Coordinates of C-alpha atoms and ligand atoms in Angstrom, one line a residue:
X1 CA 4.8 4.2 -18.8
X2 CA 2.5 1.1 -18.0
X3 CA 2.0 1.2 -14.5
X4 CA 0.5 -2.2 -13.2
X5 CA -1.4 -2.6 -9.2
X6 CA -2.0 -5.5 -7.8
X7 CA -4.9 -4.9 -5.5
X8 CA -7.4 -7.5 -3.1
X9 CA -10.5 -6.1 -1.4
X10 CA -9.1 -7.4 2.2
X11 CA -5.5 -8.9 3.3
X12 CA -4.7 -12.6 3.4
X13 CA -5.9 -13.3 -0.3
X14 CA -2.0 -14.0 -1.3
X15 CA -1.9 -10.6 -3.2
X16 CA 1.6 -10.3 -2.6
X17 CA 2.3 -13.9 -3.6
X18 CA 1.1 -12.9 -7.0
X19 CA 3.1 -9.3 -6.9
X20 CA 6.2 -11.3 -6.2
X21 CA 5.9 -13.9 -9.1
X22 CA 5.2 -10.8 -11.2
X23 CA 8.3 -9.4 -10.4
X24 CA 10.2 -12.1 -10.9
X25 CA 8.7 -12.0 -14.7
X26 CA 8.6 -8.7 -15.7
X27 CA 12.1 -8.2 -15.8
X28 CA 12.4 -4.4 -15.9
X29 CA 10.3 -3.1 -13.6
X30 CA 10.6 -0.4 -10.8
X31 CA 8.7 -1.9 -8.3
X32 CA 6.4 -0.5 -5.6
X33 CA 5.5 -1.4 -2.0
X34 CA 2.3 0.6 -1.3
X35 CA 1.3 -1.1 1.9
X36 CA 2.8 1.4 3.6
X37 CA 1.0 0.2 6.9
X38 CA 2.4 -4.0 6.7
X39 CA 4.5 -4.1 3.5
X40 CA 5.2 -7.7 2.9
X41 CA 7.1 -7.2 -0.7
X42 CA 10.5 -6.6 1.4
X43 CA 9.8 -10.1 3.3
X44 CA 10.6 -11.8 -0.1
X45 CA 12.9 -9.1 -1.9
X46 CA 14.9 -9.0 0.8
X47 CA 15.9 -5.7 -0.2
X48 CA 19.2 -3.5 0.6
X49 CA 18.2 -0.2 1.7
X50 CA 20.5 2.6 -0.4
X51 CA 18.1 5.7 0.5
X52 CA 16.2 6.3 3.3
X53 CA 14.1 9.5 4.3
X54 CA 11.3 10.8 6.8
X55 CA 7.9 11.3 5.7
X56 CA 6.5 14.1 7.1
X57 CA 3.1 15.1 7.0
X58 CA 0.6 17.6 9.0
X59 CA 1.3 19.1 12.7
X60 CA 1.7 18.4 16.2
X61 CA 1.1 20.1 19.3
X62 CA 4.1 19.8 21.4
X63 CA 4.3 21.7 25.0
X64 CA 7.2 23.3 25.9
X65 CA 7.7 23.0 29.7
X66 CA 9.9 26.1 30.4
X67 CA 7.4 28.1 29.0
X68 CA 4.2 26.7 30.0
X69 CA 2.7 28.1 33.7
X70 CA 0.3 25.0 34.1
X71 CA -2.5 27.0 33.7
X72 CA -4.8 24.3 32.0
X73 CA -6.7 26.1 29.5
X74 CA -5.5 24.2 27.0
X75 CA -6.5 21.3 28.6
X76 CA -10.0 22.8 28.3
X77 CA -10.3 23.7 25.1
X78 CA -8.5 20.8 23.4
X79 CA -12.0 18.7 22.0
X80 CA -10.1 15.7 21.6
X81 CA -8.9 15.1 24.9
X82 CA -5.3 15.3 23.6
X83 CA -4.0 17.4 26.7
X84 CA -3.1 15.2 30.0
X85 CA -1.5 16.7 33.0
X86 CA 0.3 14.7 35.5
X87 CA 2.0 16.4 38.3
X88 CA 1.0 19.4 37.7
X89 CA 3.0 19.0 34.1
X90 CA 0.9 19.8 30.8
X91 CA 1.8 17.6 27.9
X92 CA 0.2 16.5 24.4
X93 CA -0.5 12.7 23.8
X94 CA 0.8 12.9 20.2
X95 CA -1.0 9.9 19.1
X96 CA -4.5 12.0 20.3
X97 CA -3.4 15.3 18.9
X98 CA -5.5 16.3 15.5
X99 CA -3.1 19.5 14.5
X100 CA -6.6 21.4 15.0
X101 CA -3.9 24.5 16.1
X102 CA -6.2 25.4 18.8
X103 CA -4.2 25.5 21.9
X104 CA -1.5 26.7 20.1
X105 CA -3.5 29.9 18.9
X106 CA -5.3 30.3 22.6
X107 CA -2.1 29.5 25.0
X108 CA -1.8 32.7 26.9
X109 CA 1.7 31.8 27.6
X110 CA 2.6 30.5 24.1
X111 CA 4.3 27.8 25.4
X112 CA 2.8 25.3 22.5
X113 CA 5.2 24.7 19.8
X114 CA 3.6 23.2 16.5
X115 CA 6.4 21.6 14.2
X116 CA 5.7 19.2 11.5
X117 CA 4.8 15.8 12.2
X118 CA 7.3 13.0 11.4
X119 CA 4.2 9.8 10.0
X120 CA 6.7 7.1 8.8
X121 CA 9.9 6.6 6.5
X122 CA 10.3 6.4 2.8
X123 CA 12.9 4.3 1.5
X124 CA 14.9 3.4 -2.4
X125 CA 16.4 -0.1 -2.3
X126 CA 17.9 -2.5 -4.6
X127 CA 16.6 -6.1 -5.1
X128 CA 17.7 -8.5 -7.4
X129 CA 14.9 -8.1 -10.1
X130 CA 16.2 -4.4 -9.7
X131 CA 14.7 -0.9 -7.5
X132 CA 12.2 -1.0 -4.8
X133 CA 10.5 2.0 -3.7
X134 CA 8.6 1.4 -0.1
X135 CA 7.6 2.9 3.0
X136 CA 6.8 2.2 6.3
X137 CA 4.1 4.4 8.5
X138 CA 4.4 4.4 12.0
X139 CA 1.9 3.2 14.1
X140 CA -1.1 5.5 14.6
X141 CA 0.3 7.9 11.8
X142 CA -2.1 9.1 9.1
X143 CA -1.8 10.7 5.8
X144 CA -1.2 7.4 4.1
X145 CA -2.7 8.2 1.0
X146 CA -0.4 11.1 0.5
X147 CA 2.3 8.9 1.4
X148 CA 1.1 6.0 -1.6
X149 CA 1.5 9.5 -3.5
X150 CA 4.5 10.0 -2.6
X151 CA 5.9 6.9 -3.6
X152 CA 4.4 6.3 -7.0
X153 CA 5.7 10.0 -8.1
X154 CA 9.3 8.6 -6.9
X155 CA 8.3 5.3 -9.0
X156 CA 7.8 7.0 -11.8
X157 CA 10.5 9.1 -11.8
X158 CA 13.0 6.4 -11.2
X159 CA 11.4 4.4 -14.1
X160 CA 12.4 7.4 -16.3
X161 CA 16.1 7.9 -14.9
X162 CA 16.9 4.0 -15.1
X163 CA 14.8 3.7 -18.3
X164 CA 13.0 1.1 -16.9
X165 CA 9.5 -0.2 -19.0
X166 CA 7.1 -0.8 -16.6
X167 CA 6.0 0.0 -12.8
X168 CA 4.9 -2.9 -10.7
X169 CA 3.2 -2.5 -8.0
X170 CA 1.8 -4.7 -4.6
X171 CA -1.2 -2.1 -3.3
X172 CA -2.7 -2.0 -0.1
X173 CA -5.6 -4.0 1.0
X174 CA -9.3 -3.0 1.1
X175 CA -10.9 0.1 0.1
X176 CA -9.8 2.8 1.7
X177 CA -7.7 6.1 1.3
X178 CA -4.3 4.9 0.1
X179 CA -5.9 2.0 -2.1
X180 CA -7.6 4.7 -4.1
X181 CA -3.9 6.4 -4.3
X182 CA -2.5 3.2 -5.6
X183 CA -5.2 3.0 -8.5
X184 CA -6.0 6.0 -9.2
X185 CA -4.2 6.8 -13.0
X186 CA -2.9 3.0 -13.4
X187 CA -3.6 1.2 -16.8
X188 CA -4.5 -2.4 -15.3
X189 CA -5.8 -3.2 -11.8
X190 CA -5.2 -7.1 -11.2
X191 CA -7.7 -8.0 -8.4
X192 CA -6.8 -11.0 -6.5
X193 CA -9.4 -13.2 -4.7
X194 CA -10.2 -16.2 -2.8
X195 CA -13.2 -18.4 -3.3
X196 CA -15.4 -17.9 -0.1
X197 CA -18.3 -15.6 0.2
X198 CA -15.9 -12.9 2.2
X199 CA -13.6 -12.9 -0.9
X200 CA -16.4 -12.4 -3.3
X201 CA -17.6 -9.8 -1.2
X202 CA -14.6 -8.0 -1.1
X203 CA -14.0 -8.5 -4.2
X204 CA -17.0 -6.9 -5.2
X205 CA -16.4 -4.2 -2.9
X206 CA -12.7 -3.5 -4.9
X207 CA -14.2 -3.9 -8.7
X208 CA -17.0 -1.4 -7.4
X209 CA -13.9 0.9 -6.7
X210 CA -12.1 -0.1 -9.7
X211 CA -14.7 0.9 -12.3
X212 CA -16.1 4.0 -10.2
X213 CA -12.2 6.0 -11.2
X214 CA -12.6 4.1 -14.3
X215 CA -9.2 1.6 -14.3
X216 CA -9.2 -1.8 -16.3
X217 CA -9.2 -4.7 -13.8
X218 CA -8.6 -8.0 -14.2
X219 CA -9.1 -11.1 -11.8
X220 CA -7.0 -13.9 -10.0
X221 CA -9.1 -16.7 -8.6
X222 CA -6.2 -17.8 -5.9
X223 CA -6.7 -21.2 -4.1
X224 CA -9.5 -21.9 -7.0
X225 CA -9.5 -25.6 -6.2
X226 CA -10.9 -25.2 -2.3
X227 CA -13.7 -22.8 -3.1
X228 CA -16.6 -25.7 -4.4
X229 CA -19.6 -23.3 -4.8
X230 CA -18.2 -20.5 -3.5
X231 CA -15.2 -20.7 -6.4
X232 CA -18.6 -20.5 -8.6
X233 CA -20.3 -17.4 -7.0
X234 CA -16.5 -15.5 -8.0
X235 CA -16.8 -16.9 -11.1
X236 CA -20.5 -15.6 -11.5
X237 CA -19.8 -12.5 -9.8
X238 CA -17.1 -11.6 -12.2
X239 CA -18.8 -12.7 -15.8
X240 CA -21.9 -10.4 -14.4
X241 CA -19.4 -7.5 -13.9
X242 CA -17.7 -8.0 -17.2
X243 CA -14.1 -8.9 -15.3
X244 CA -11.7 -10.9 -17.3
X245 CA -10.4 -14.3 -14.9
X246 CA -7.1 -14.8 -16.1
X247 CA -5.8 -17.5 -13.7
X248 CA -7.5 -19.6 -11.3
X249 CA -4.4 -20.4 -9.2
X250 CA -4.7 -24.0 -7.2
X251 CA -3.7 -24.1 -3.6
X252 CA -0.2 -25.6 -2.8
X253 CA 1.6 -25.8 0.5
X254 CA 5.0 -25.2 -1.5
X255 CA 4.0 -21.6 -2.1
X256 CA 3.9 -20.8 1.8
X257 CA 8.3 -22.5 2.0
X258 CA 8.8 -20.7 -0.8
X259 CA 7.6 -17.5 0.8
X260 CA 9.3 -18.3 4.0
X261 CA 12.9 -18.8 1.9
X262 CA 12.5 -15.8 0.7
X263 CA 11.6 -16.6 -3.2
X264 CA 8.9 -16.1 -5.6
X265 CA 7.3 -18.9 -6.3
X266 CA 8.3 -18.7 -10.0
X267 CA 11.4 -18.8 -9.0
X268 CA 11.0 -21.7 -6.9
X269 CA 9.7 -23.6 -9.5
X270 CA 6.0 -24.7 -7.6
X271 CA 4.8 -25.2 -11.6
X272 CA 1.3 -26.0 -10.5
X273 CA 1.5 -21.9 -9.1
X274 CA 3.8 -20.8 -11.7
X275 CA 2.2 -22.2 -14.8
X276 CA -1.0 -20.0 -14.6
X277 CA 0.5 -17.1 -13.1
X278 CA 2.4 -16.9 -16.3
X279 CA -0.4 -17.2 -18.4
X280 CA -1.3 -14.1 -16.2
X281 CA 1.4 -12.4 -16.7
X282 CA 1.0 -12.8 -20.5
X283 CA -2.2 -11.5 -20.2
X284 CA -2.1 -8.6 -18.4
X285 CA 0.5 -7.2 -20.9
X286 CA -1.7 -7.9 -23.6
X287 CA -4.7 -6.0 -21.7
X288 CA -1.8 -3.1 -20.9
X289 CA -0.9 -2.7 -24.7
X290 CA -4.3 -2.5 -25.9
X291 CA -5.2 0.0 -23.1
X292 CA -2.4 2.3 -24.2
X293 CA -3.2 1.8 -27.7
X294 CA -6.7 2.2 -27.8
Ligands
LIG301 S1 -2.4 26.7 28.0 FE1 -0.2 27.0 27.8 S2 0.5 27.7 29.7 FE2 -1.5 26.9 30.1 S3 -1.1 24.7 30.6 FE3 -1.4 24.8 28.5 S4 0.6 25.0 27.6 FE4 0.7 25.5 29.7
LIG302 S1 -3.5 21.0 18.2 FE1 -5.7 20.7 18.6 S2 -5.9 18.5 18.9 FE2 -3.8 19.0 19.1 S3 -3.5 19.2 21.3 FE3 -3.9 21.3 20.5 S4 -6.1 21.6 20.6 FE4 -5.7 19.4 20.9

């Protein structure tokens, strides 16, 4: 099962913008928010939600006020000042609270309850270029790697039930812990970029992470026509790194009404956009057919 991640080394680059007019292409794909901290792939989906469940990951500390005498030992022993009293009321700041177990071990009352920690909802929905699996994390909550996991396993088993060719997928930004998640196992990484010296940075930053767990990647050059030298530095950047440019996309104010209206811009018909992200498309399942067959 090709599974396909559309990646940037930092937000803002018009990754999903690309993701989007993908979708729109491929057809019959189960497609895959793993942004789990801003997705943006609903905004233009506009998705209806058929399945929705908690993500639950980790513990918490949670003080149970019948129980607890206020004697403030856990207040003392919790190393990241977690604990606050107030009134002569113990409680945890769950937003503080590492799960260390601590307090909950040493209470002499064992008034500390430890249940699991609710980090976000999952969610299936329909679109109309067909099933969207997403999440959203809640603010502060970890584990989103696991979470980018999560939802690739329920990607691919979805692909399987609907028979559905090919898993498409908008990944998060930067480096980090869930961007490893999305690539990790994927038979094309399509890298998307801006031509300034902070997108070839980044950019760098992401192929660096891209051949280190050994994925294919290939490169969108997005606003190409505004970068001048700095277009040519990405160019440079990506010829010394071996990385395939298969569309240098030209800036167009369409693209950002299109996005706003809640359509790709392939489907909006902005040709001077949808022309070479076409030609991308093309592309990347030529480089996904000779991955598999090779
Ligand atoms: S250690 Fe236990 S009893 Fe003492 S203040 Fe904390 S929760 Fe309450
Ligand atoms: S579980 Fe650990 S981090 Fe959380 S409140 Fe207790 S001692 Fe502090």
């Amino acid at each position: 099962m090709p599974e396909i991640t559309v990646i940037s080394g930092k937000g803002g680059t018009g990754k999903t913008t690309v993701t989007a007019a993908f979708v729109h292409l491929a057809g019959n794909a189960v497609l895959c928010d793993l942004d789990v901290d801003a997705p943006d792939l609903p905004l233009i989906l506009r998705p209806t939600r058929e399945v929705a469940v908690d993500f639950r990951a980790g513990h918490v500390a949670v003080i149970d006020p019948s129980r607890c005498n206020a004697c403030g030992f856990c207040m003392d022993i919790c190393r990241f000042g977690a604990i606050v009293a107030a009134d002569g009321e113990y409680a945890v700041n769950p937003l503080a609270c590492e799960g260390c177990k601590a307090c909950v071990a040493l209470c002499p009352a064992g008034a500390i309850d430890f249940p699991v920690r609710r980090c976000g909802r999952r969610y299936r929905s329909q679109t109309r270029f067909g099933p969207l699996i997403h999440a959203q994390l809640f603010p502060g909550a970890e584990n989103s790697g696991l979470l980018v996991s999560e939802l690739r396993r329920e990607a691919r088993e979805l692909a399987v039930t609907t028979g559905r060719k090919i898993i498409l997928s908008d990944g998060a930004p930067g480096i980090g812990c869930p961007v490893i998640s999305s690539l990790t196992g994927t038979q094309l990484a399509v890298l998307v970029t801006e031509p300034t010296p902070s997108g070839r940075h980044d950019l760098e930053r992401v192929a660096e992470l891209t051949a280190r767990f050994e994925v294919p990647a290939a490169v969108i050059l997005n606003k190409a026509d505004l970068g001048g030298p700095a277009a040519g530095a990405v160019r440079e950047a990506c010829a010394a790194r071996g990385l395939p440019i298969i569309a240098e996309i030209p800036y167009d104010p369409g693209v950002t009404a299109a996005m706003v209206a809640g359509q790709t811009v392939t489907e909006a018909g902005i040709e001077a956009v949808a022309a070479p992200l076409r030609a991308a498309w093309s592309a990347i399942l030529e480089l996904t057919a000779a991955r598999r067959a090779a």
